[in-house]
mmCIF file of C-alpha atoms and ligand atoms in Angstrom:
data_model
loop_
_atom_site.group_PDB
_atom_site.id
_atom_site.type_symbol
_atom_site.label_atom_id
_atom_site.label_comp_id
_atom_site.label_asym_id
_atom_site.label_seq_id
_atom_site.Cartn_x
_atom_site.Cartn_y
_atom_site.Cartn_z
ATOM 1 C CA UNK A 295 3.911 14.203 -15.104
ATOM 2 C CA UNK A 296 5.904 15.462 -12.291
ATOM 3 C CA UNK A 297 7.266 13.084 -9.680
ATOM 4 C CA UNK A 298 8.232 13.949 -6.179
ATOM 5 C CA UNK A 299 9.778 12.075 -3.309
ATOM 6 C CA UNK A 300 7.580 12.295 -0.211
ATOM 7 C CA UNK A 301 8.924 11.630 3.312
ATOM 8 C CA UNK A 302 6.351 10.581 5.760
ATOM 9 C CA UNK A 303 7.694 10.446 9.267
ATOM 10 C CA UNK A 304 5.525 8.478 11.453
ATOM 11 C CA UNK A 305 6.342 7.959 15.107
ATOM 12 C CA UNK A 306 4.112 5.425 16.774
ATOM 13 C CA UNK A 307 6.317 4.345 19.616
ATOM 14 C CA UNK A 308 9.770 4.094 20.679
ATOM 15 C CA UNK A 309 9.808 0.344 21.054
ATOM 16 C CA UNK A 310 12.971 -0.967 19.659
ATOM 17 C CA UNK A 311 13.583 -4.629 19.398
ATOM 18 C CA UNK A 312 16.502 -6.152 17.802
ATOM 19 C CA UNK A 313 16.076 -9.588 16.468
ATOM 20 C CA UNK A 314 18.747 -11.443 14.605
ATOM 21 C CA UNK A 315 16.493 -14.292 13.672
ATOM 22 C CA UNK A 316 12.844 -14.616 13.142
ATOM 23 C CA UNK A 317 11.466 -18.053 12.379
ATOM 24 C CA UNK A 318 8.447 -17.626 10.162
ATOM 25 C CA UNK A 319 5.198 -19.288 10.911
ATOM 26 C CA UNK A 320 3.829 -21.691 8.487
ATOM 27 C CA UNK A 321 0.203 -21.422 7.358
ATOM 28 C CA UNK A 322 -1.265 -24.250 5.438
ATOM 29 C CA UNK A 323 -4.474 -23.949 3.571
ATOM 30 C CA UNK A 324 -6.089 -25.106 0.406
ATOM 31 C CA UNK A 325 -8.831 -22.700 0.178
ATOM 32 C CA UNK A 326 -8.664 -20.080 -2.461
ATOM 33 C CA UNK A 327 -11.936 -18.458 -1.822
ATOM 34 C CA UNK A 328 -11.558 -14.914 -0.549
ATOM 35 C CA UNK A 329 -15.316 -14.215 -0.502
ATOM 36 C CA UNK A 330 -16.328 -16.290 2.577
ATOM 37 C CA UNK A 331 -13.838 -14.902 5.066
ATOM 38 C CA UNK A 332 -15.300 -13.383 8.178
ATOM 39 C CA UNK A 333 -15.872 -9.630 8.292
ATOM 40 C CA UNK A 334 -14.831 -7.965 11.612
ATOM 41 C CA UNK A 335 -16.268 -4.961 13.270
ATOM 42 C CA UNK A 336 -13.845 -2.097 13.734
ATOM 43 C CA UNK A 337 -13.591 -2.814 17.477
ATOM 44 C CA UNK A 338 -12.822 -6.448 16.878
ATOM 45 C CA UNK A 339 -9.819 -5.862 14.584
ATOM 46 C CA UNK A 340 -8.544 -2.260 14.878
ATOM 47 C CA UNK A 341 -7.707 0.504 17.177
ATOM 48 C CA UNK A 342 -7.632 4.339 16.826
ATOM 49 C CA UNK A 343 -4.172 5.385 15.745
ATOM 50 C CA UNK A 344 -4.183 9.185 15.407
ATOM 51 C CA UNK A 345 -6.310 12.097 14.457
ATOM 52 C CA UNK A 346 -8.700 12.415 17.391
ATOM 53 C CA UNK A 347 -12.184 13.063 16.237
ATOM 54 C CA UNK A 348 -11.321 12.689 12.632
ATOM 55 C CA UNK A 349 -11.827 9.096 13.053
ATOM 56 C CA UNK A 350 -15.397 8.148 13.398
ATOM 57 C CA UNK A 351 -16.860 4.774 13.849
ATOM 58 C CA UNK A 352 -20.365 4.622 12.422
ATOM 59 C CA UNK A 353 -23.252 3.273 14.450
ATOM 60 C CA UNK A 354 -23.100 -0.131 12.859
ATOM 61 C CA UNK A 355 -19.603 -0.610 14.299
ATOM 62 C CA UNK A 356 -18.465 -1.925 10.877
ATOM 63 C CA UNK A 357 -17.714 1.287 9.051
ATOM 64 C CA UNK A 358 -15.239 4.081 9.701
ATOM 65 C CA UNK A 359 -14.771 7.556 8.344
ATOM 66 C CA UNK A 360 -11.236 8.893 8.369
ATOM 67 C CA UNK A 361 -11.030 12.530 7.592
ATOM 68 C CA UNK A 362 -8.341 15.117 6.821
ATOM 69 C CA UNK A 363 -8.870 18.803 7.698
ATOM 70 C CA UNK A 364 -6.600 21.810 8.581
ATOM 71 C CA UNK A 365 -5.910 20.337 11.857
ATOM 72 C CA UNK A 366 -4.992 16.698 11.208
ATOM 73 C CA UNK A 367 -5.381 13.585 9.169
ATOM 74 C CA UNK A 368 -6.356 10.378 10.875
ATOM 75 C CA UNK A 369 -5.646 6.690 10.897
ATOM 76 C CA UNK A 370 -6.164 3.294 12.556
ATOM 77 C CA UNK A 371 -4.012 0.320 13.204
ATOM 78 C CA UNK A 372 -4.794 -3.427 13.687
ATOM 79 C CA UNK A 373 -4.675 -4.697 17.175
ATOM 80 C CA UNK A 374 -2.762 -7.800 16.268
ATOM 81 C CA UNK A 375 0.599 -8.352 14.582
ATOM 82 C CA UNK A 376 0.537 -10.779 11.740
ATOM 83 C CA UNK A 377 2.983 -13.047 9.982
ATOM 84 C CA UNK A 378 1.268 -13.767 6.594
ATOM 85 C CA UNK A 379 -2.447 -13.733 5.795
ATOM 86 C CA UNK A 380 -5.201 -12.099 3.818
ATOM 87 C CA UNK A 381 -6.089 -8.488 4.686
ATOM 88 C CA UNK A 382 -8.876 -6.608 3.155
ATOM 89 C CA UNK A 383 -10.980 -3.452 3.427
ATOM 90 C CA UNK A 384 -13.731 -1.859 1.321
ATOM 91 C CA UNK A 385 -12.773 1.794 0.653
ATOM 92 C CA UNK A 386 -14.600 4.775 -0.726
ATOM 93 C CA UNK A 387 -12.252 7.674 -1.582
ATOM 94 C CA UNK A 388 -13.067 11.432 -1.155
ATOM 95 C CA UNK A 389 -14.376 12.973 -4.479
ATOM 96 C CA UNK A 390 -13.652 16.074 -6.383
ATOM 97 C CA UNK A 391 -10.518 18.147 -5.723
ATOM 98 C CA UNK A 392 -8.131 15.938 -3.778
ATOM 99 C CA UNK A 393 -4.592 17.117 -4.788
ATOM 100 C CA UNK A 394 -2.033 16.369 -2.148
ATOM 101 C CA UNK A 395 -4.317 14.022 -0.246
ATOM 102 C CA UNK A 396 -3.056 10.508 0.200
ATOM 103 C CA UNK A 397 -5.089 7.640 1.578
ATOM 104 C CA UNK A 398 -3.063 4.486 2.427
ATOM 105 C CA UNK A 399 -4.030 0.965 3.347
ATOM 106 C CA UNK A 400 -0.875 -0.913 4.220
ATOM 107 C CA UNK A 401 1.117 -3.219 6.380
ATOM 108 C CA UNK A 402 4.276 -2.174 8.207
ATOM 109 C CA UNK A 403 6.447 -3.005 11.147
ATOM 110 C CA UNK A 404 8.351 0.448 11.087
ATOM 111 C CA UNK A 405 7.469 1.049 14.735
ATOM 112 C CA UNK A 406 9.280 -2.125 15.784
ATOM 113 C CA UNK A 407 12.126 -2.369 13.319
ATOM 114 C CA UNK A 408 13.273 1.172 12.799
ATOM 115 C CA UNK A 409 16.271 0.411 10.712
ATOM 116 C CA UNK A 410 15.137 -2.627 8.738
ATOM 117 C CA UNK A 411 11.378 -2.519 8.533
ATOM 118 C CA UNK A 412 9.099 -4.250 6.091
ATOM 119 C CA UNK A 413 6.089 -2.806 4.298
ATOM 120 C CA UNK A 414 3.356 -3.762 1.830
ATOM 121 C CA UNK A 415 1.454 -0.799 0.550
ATOM 122 C CA UNK A 416 -1.686 0.286 -1.182
ATOM 123 C CA UNK A 417 -1.644 4.090 -1.717
ATOM 124 C CA UNK A 418 -4.266 6.108 -3.216
ATOM 125 C CA UNK A 419 -2.942 9.296 -4.804
ATOM 126 C CA UNK A 420 -5.339 12.249 -4.927
ATOM 127 C CA UNK A 421 -5.618 14.415 -7.892
ATOM 128 C CA UNK A 422 -6.768 17.726 -9.220
ATOM 129 C CA UNK A 423 -10.461 17.838 -10.102
ATOM 130 C CA UNK A 424 -11.484 16.016 -13.263
ATOM 131 C CA UNK A 425 -8.466 13.632 -13.132
ATOM 132 C CA UNK A 426 -8.781 10.154 -11.722
ATOM 133 C CA UNK A 427 -7.303 8.886 -8.528
ATOM 134 C CA UNK A 428 -4.460 6.499 -9.190
ATOM 135 C CA UNK A 429 -3.380 3.632 -6.898
ATOM 136 C CA UNK A 430 0.066 2.774 -6.208
ATOM 137 C CA UNK A 431 1.354 -0.512 -4.738
ATOM 138 C CA UNK A 432 4.828 -1.020 -3.227
ATOM 139 C CA UNK A 433 6.884 -3.177 -0.936
ATOM 140 C CA UNK A 434 9.895 -2.761 1.179
ATOM 141 C CA UNK A 435 11.798 -5.606 2.954
ATOM 142 C CA UNK A 436 14.249 -5.340 5.794
ATOM 143 C CA UNK A 437 14.726 -1.619 5.324
ATOM 144 C CA UNK A 438 15.187 -1.662 1.549
ATOM 145 C CA UNK A 439 13.876 1.957 1.230
ATOM 146 C CA UNK A 440 16.561 2.651 -1.259
ATOM 147 C CA UNK A 441 14.935 0.184 -3.769
ATOM 148 C CA UNK A 442 11.289 1.370 -4.259
ATOM 149 C CA UNK A 443 9.204 -1.208 -6.092
ATOM 150 C CA UNK A 444 6.315 1.094 -6.990
ATOM 151 C CA UNK A 445 3.742 0.420 -9.579
ATOM 152 C CA UNK A 446 0.877 2.799 -10.462
ATOM 153 C CA UNK A 447 -2.398 2.088 -12.072
ATOM 154 C CA UNK A 448 -5.605 3.714 -13.318
ATOM 155 C CA UNK A 449 -8.869 1.837 -12.357
ATOM 156 C CA UNK A 450 -11.768 0.668 -14.364
ATOM 157 C CA UNK A 451 -14.291 2.515 -12.089
ATOM 158 C CA UNK A 452 -14.408 5.702 -10.143
ATOM 159 C CA UNK A 453 -13.291 4.839 -6.649
ATOM 160 C CA UNK A 454 -15.081 7.880 -5.251
ATOM 161 C CA UNK A 455 -18.522 6.584 -6.395
ATOM 162 C CA UNK A 456 -18.751 3.583 -4.239
ATOM 163 C CA UNK A 457 -16.953 1.094 -2.042
ATOM 164 C CA UNK A 458 -14.423 -1.204 -3.576
ATOM 165 C CA UNK A 459 -12.446 -3.928 -1.929
ATOM 166 C CA UNK A 460 -8.660 -3.667 -1.733
ATOM 167 C CA UNK A 461 -6.904 -6.675 -0.423
ATOM 168 C CA UNK A 462 -3.317 -7.867 0.270
ATOM 169 C CA UNK A 463 -2.393 -11.568 0.379
ATOM 170 C CA UNK A 464 1.006 -12.129 1.934
ATOM 171 C CA UNK A 465 2.499 -15.615 2.162
ATOM 172 C CA UNK A 466 5.942 -16.935 2.626
ATOM 173 C CA UNK A 467 6.459 -16.963 -1.140
ATOM 174 C CA UNK A 468 4.068 -14.371 -2.661
ATOM 175 C CA UNK A 469 2.503 -11.138 -2.283
ATOM 176 C CA UNK A 470 -0.647 -10.509 -4.217
ATOM 177 C CA UNK A 471 -2.634 -7.218 -4.461
ATOM 178 C CA UNK A 472 -6.290 -7.468 -5.360
ATOM 179 C CA UNK A 473 -8.885 -4.802 -6.350
ATOM 180 C CA UNK A 474 -12.312 -6.373 -5.854
ATOM 181 C CA UNK A 475 -11.758 -9.925 -7.122
ATOM 182 C CA UNK A 476 -9.127 -8.919 -9.661
ATOM 183 C CA UNK A 477 -5.447 -9.646 -8.747
ATOM 184 C CA UNK A 478 -3.580 -6.706 -9.986
ATOM 185 C CA UNK A 479 -0.008 -7.549 -8.984
ATOM 186 C CA UNK A 480 1.903 -10.641 -7.923
ATOM 187 C CA UNK A 481 5.295 -10.405 -6.299
ATOM 188 C CA UNK A 482 7.022 -13.648 -6.226
ATOM 189 C CA UNK A 483 9.830 -14.040 -3.736
ATOM 190 C CA UNK A 484 13.041 -14.739 -5.601
ATOM 191 C CA UNK A 485 16.424 -15.751 -4.248
ATOM 192 C CA UNK A 486 17.955 -12.540 -5.620
ATOM 193 C CA UNK A 487 15.617 -10.350 -3.798
ATOM 194 C CA UNK A 488 17.302 -11.440 -0.645
ATOM 195 C CA UNK A 489 15.926 -9.537 2.405
ATOM 196 C CA UNK A 490 13.914 -7.234 0.225
ATOM 197 C CA UNK A 491 10.844 -9.482 0.458
ATOM 198 C CA UNK A 492 8.783 -8.529 3.526
ATOM 199 C CA UNK A 493 9.363 -11.324 6.044
ATOM 200 C CA UNK A 494 8.825 -10.014 9.590
ATOM 201 C CA UNK A 495 5.589 -9.690 11.417
ATOM 202 C CA UNK A 496 3.548 -6.506 10.494
ATOM 203 C CA UNK A 497 0.404 -4.768 11.518
ATOM 204 C CA UNK A 498 -2.228 -3.234 9.263
ATOM 205 C CA UNK A 499 -2.750 0.450 8.900
ATOM 206 C CA UNK A 500 -5.233 2.818 7.186
ATOM 207 C CA UNK A 501 -4.488 6.505 7.120
ATOM 208 C CA UNK A 502 -5.458 9.726 5.397
ATOM 209 C CA UNK A 503 -2.820 12.576 5.431
ATOM 210 C CA UNK A 504 -1.630 15.647 3.737
ATOM 211 C CA UNK A 505 1.249 14.968 1.439
ATOM 212 C CA UNK A 506 1.651 18.546 0.248
ATOM 213 C CA UNK A 507 4.327 19.452 2.626
ATOM 214 C CA UNK A 508 6.630 16.899 0.962
ATOM 215 C CA UNK A 509 5.855 17.854 -2.547
ATOM 216 C CA UNK A 510 8.154 20.374 -3.920
ATOM 217 C CA UNK A 511 6.440 21.598 -7.029
ATOM 218 C CA UNK A 512 5.974 25.211 -5.946
ATOM 219 C CA UNK A 513 2.884 24.484 -3.875
ATOM 220 C CA UNK A 514 0.842 24.154 -7.053
ATOM 221 C CA UNK A 515 -0.813 20.989 -5.917
ATOM 222 C CA UNK A 516 -1.034 21.441 -2.221
ATOM 223 C CA UNK A 517 -4.057 20.285 -0.274
ATOM 224 C CA UNK A 518 -6.653 22.917 -0.690
ATOM 225 C CA UNK A 519 -8.659 23.113 2.657
ATOM 226 C CA UNK A 520 -11.326 25.095 1.026
ATOM 227 C CA UNK A 521 -12.655 21.583 0.123
ATOM 228 C CA UNK A 522 -12.070 19.942 3.551
ATOM 229 C CA UNK A 523 -12.834 17.729 5.242
ATOM 230 C CA UNK A 524 -11.644 15.052 2.949
ATOM 231 C CA UNK A 525 -13.283 11.891 4.046
ATOM 232 C CA UNK A 526 -12.249 8.293 3.138
ATOM 233 C CA UNK A 527 -14.796 5.605 4.173
ATOM 234 C CA UNK A 528 -13.831 2.093 5.153
ATOM 235 C CA UNK A 529 -15.755 -1.059 5.789
ATOM 236 C CA UNK A 530 -15.756 -4.851 5.366
ATOM 237 C CA UNK A 531 -12.687 -5.406 7.461
ATOM 238 C CA UNK A 532 -11.013 -8.761 6.914
ATOM 239 C CA UNK A 533 -7.964 -9.628 8.926
ATOM 240 C CA UNK A 534 -7.454 -13.317 8.223
ATOM 241 C CA UNK A 535 -3.939 -14.411 8.964
ATOM 242 C CA UNK A 536 -1.469 -15.762 11.513
ATOM 243 C CA UNK A 537 -1.193 -13.632 14.598
ATOM 244 C CA UNK A 538 2.197 -13.281 16.332
ATOM 245 C CA UNK A 539 2.868 -12.449 19.963
ATOM 246 C CA UNK A 540 4.183 -8.888 19.974
ATOM 247 C CA UNK A 541 6.699 -9.463 22.717
ATOM 248 C CA UNK A 542 7.958 -12.939 22.274
ATOM 249 C CA UNK A 543 7.426 -12.938 18.471
ATOM 250 C CA UNK A 544 6.138 -16.486 18.661
ATOM 251 C CA UNK A 545 3.205 -17.602 16.507
ATOM 252 C CA UNK A 546 -0.157 -17.630 18.191
ATOM 253 C CA UNK A 547 -2.694 -18.840 15.829
ATOM 254 C CA UNK A 548 -3.340 -19.159 12.070
ATOM 255 C CA UNK A 549 -6.877 -18.796 10.804
ATOM 256 C CA UNK A 550 -8.279 -21.489 8.521
ATOM 257 C CA UNK A 551 -8.818 -20.666 4.897
ATOM 258 C CA UNK A 552 -6.079 -18.192 4.066
ATOM 259 C CA UNK A 553 -5.924 -18.081 0.372
ATOM 260 C CA UNK A 554 -2.766 -19.599 -1.024
ATOM 261 C CA UNK A 555 -2.203 -18.026 -4.221
ATOM 262 C CA UNK A 556 -3.525 -17.003 -7.661
ATOM 263 C CA UNK A 557 -5.742 -19.303 -9.802
ATOM 264 C CA UNK A 558 -5.119 -19.610 -13.547
ATOM 265 C CA UNK A 559 -8.280 -17.606 -14.355
ATOM 266 C CA UNK A 560 -7.218 -14.901 -11.956
ATOM 267 C CA UNK A 561 -3.888 -14.810 -13.725
ATOM 268 C CA UNK A 562 -5.410 -14.278 -17.015
ATOM 269 C CA UNK A 563 -7.473 -11.411 -15.597
ATOM 270 C CA UNK A 564 -4.483 -9.872 -13.915
ATOM 271 C CA UNK A 565 -2.482 -9.936 -17.149
ATOM 272 C CA UNK A 566 -5.360 -8.166 -18.917
ATOM 273 C CA UNK A 567 -5.628 -5.559 -16.167
ATOM 274 C CA UNK A 568 -1.962 -4.801 -16.305
ATOM 275 C CA UNK A 569 -2.000 -4.330 -20.005
ATOM 276 C CA UNK A 570 -4.841 -1.874 -19.858
ATOM 277 C CA UNK A 571 -4.356 -0.029 -16.551
ATOM 278 C CA UNK A 572 -0.719 -0.027 -15.371
ATOM 279 C CA UNK A 573 0.796 3.384 -15.806
ATOM 280 C CA UNK A 574 4.153 3.025 -14.125
ATOM 281 C CA UNK A 575 6.467 0.244 -13.082
ATOM 282 C CA UNK A 576 9.779 0.706 -11.353
ATOM 283 C CA UNK A 577 11.082 -2.039 -13.592
ATOM 284 C CA UNK A 578 11.054 0.446 -16.465
ATOM 285 C CA UNK A 579 12.343 3.459 -14.682
ATOM 286 C CA UNK A 580 15.750 3.936 -16.154
ATOM 287 C CA UNK A 581 16.259 7.194 -14.355
ATOM 288 C CA UNK A 582 16.154 5.348 -11.044
ATOM 289 C CA UNK A 583 17.588 2.013 -12.027
ATOM 290 C CA UNK A 584 20.196 1.858 -14.750
ATOM 291 C CA UNK A 585 19.838 -1.920 -14.357
ATOM 292 C CA UNK A 586 16.417 -3.017 -13.266
ATOM 293 C CA UNK A 587 16.250 -4.823 -9.902
ATOM 294 C CA UNK A 588 16.940 -8.487 -10.455
ATOM 295 C CA UNK A 589 13.406 -9.809 -10.215
ATOM 296 C CA UNK A 590 12.195 -7.576 -13.147
ATOM 297 C CA UNK A 591 11.261 -9.343 -16.295
ATOM 298 C CA UNK A 592 11.523 -6.757 -19.045
ATOM 299 C CA UNK A 593 8.914 -6.871 -21.854
ATOM 300 C CA UNK A 594 9.756 -4.291 -24.682
ATOM 301 C CA UNK A 595 6.031 -3.979 -25.606
ATOM 302 C CA UNK A 596 5.233 -3.105 -22.031
ATOM 303 C CA UNK A 597 8.089 -0.560 -22.004
ATOM 304 C CA UNK A 598 6.727 1.109 -25.063
ATOM 305 C CA UNK A 599 3.257 1.345 -23.628
ATOM 306 C CA UNK A 600 4.385 2.783 -20.278
ATOM 307 C CA UNK A 601 6.484 5.375 -21.964
ATOM 308 C CA UNK A 602 3.223 7.175 -22.989
ATOM 309 C CA UNK A 603 2.243 7.776 -19.299
ATOM 310 C CA UNK A 604 5.510 9.047 -18.109
ATOM 311 C CA UNK A 605 7.802 10.687 -20.685
ATOM 312 C CA UNK A 606 9.732 12.184 -17.767
ATOM 313 C CA UNK A 607 10.897 8.802 -16.635
ATOM 314 C CA UNK A 608 11.960 7.777 -20.040
ATOM 315 C CA UNK A 609 13.094 10.984 -21.574
ATOM 316 C CA UNK A 610 14.272 14.252 -20.256
ATOM 317 C CA UNK A 611 15.594 13.273 -16.779
ATOM 318 C CA UNK A 612 13.800 16.088 -15.221
ATOM 319 C CA UNK A 613 12.912 15.635 -11.601
ATOM 320 C CA UNK A 614 14.857 13.713 -8.955
ATOM 321 C CA UNK A 615 14.225 10.743 -6.803
ATOM 322 C CA UNK A 616 15.734 10.323 -3.449
ATOM 323 C CA UNK A 617 14.707 7.597 -1.010
ATOM 324 C CA UNK A 618 16.715 8.454 2.038
ATOM 325 C CA UNK A 619 14.045 8.458 4.599
ATOM 326 C CA UNK A 620 14.681 5.816 7.292
ATOM 327 C CA UNK A 621 10.972 5.526 7.829
ATOM 328 C CA UNK A 622 8.655 5.921 4.924
ATOM 329 C CA UNK A 623 9.684 7.239 1.520
ATOM 330 C CA UNK A 624 6.901 7.929 -0.870
ATOM 331 C CA UNK A 625 7.001 8.463 -4.592
ATOM 332 C CA UNK A 626 3.995 10.372 -5.599
ATOM 333 C CA UNK A 627 3.208 11.638 -8.922
ATOM 334 C CA UNK A 628 0.678 14.365 -9.209
HETATM 335 C C1 NAG B 864 18.059 -7.637 7.558
HETATM 336 O O1 NAG B 864 18.836 -6.539 8.153
HETATM 337 C C2 NAG B 864 19.524 -6.822 9.256
HETATM 338 C C3 NAG B 864 20.138 -5.555 9.813
HETATM 339 O O2 NAG B 864 20.528 -4.648 8.811
HETATM 340 C C4 NAG B 864 20.710 -7.773 8.847
HETATM 341 O O3 NAG B 864 21.580 -8.067 9.948
HETATM 342 C C5 NAG B 864 20.083 -9.080 8.298
HETATM 343 O O4 NAG B 864 21.030 -9.895 7.800
HETATM 344 C C6 NAG B 864 19.061 -8.771 7.143
HETATM 345 N N1 NAG B 864 18.298 -9.893 6.816
HETATM 346 C C7 NAG B 864 18.222 -10.335 5.584
HETATM 347 C C8 NAG B 864 17.353 -11.586 5.348
HETATM 348 O O5 NAG B 864 18.745 -9.732 4.658
#
C-alpha cells in the first residue's frame, strides 16, 4: 500500500480573526438517542460552497448531489457556526472506478483561524475498481497539522449501494464518529493533548474533489474522467448543536437532546468494529511517530493485526509523510 501526503488548499474567505480566548459554550443534555433528531432540508441548514452546477438540490429539497467532473468538484457548507453538537448526513458514494476521488464530510474553522484551525474529518477514499472504498477519520486542534491522528477502516457494507449515515458527535470532552448507529471511534480529550483537541467553533462541510494532483505515484491512480461525473449523494441532514455568533463568537442557542456520549452497548459494538475493520491507526505508525502521541494506548495484539494492512508503515520505510500544509494536509493511501 502506498501512502501519499495530499495538500488541499481551500480558500473560502480572507476573514482573519485573532482570538486569544474563547469561552466554550456548555450544552447540557441527558438524551442519548440520535434517532429522533430533526432532519433539515438543504436550504434550512446549508449553503452552496463551490462547484456551480455540480451541486444539485433534488426536488424534495432534502437531498443533494455533489459531482466531480473535468471542470470542478463541488461542495456545501453549513450556514451556522457551531460549538459542539451532533452532525450527521446520509451519504451514498459513487460506484466503480473512483481512484483519486475524495469525498469529505467534516467540520473546520480553517477559514477563520488560518494558523491554528480545528478540524474533525470523515474522508472517503476512492479506489480502483474492484477494491472497496475506505473511510478515514482524523482531527486537528489549534493548527496541529504536524500531528495527524488518522485512522482508516473498511466497512461491513458497500457504501456505493445505498445511503448510510455518517455522524460526528463533538462535546467538550469527547469526539465520537458513527457509521449508521455504530460508534467507530471515540477520542477522549486528555490533558496531554493540550490544544490538539478541537475546541473553537466550526462549520460543517461536504465536498467532492480530485485528489490526484497531490498524489505523487506517477499518475497511476489519477482520477480518470472517462468515468465522470462522479456523483456523491447526500440526504438526512442533521445539524443539532450549539450555534455561535460568527462575529461576536458568543453562544446563541443550544438545541435540546444533543447526545452526550457512548452507551456501554455502543462501546461493545465499537470495540468489535475496530477489531474487525480498522486497517490503520496513527498510534502504530512508527515511521511517523517514534513515540506515539501521548493519548495512544498501545495494544500489541492490535499492532500485530494492523501490520497486515500496511507493511510499508511497519517495515521498509518506503514513502514519506510530510504535513507542512498550513491548511489541510491529507494522508491518503491508494
Ligand atoms: C492555540 O494557538 C495559539 C496560536 O498559536 C496559541 O496562542 C494558544 O495558546 C493555543 N491554545 C492552546 C489551547 O493550545
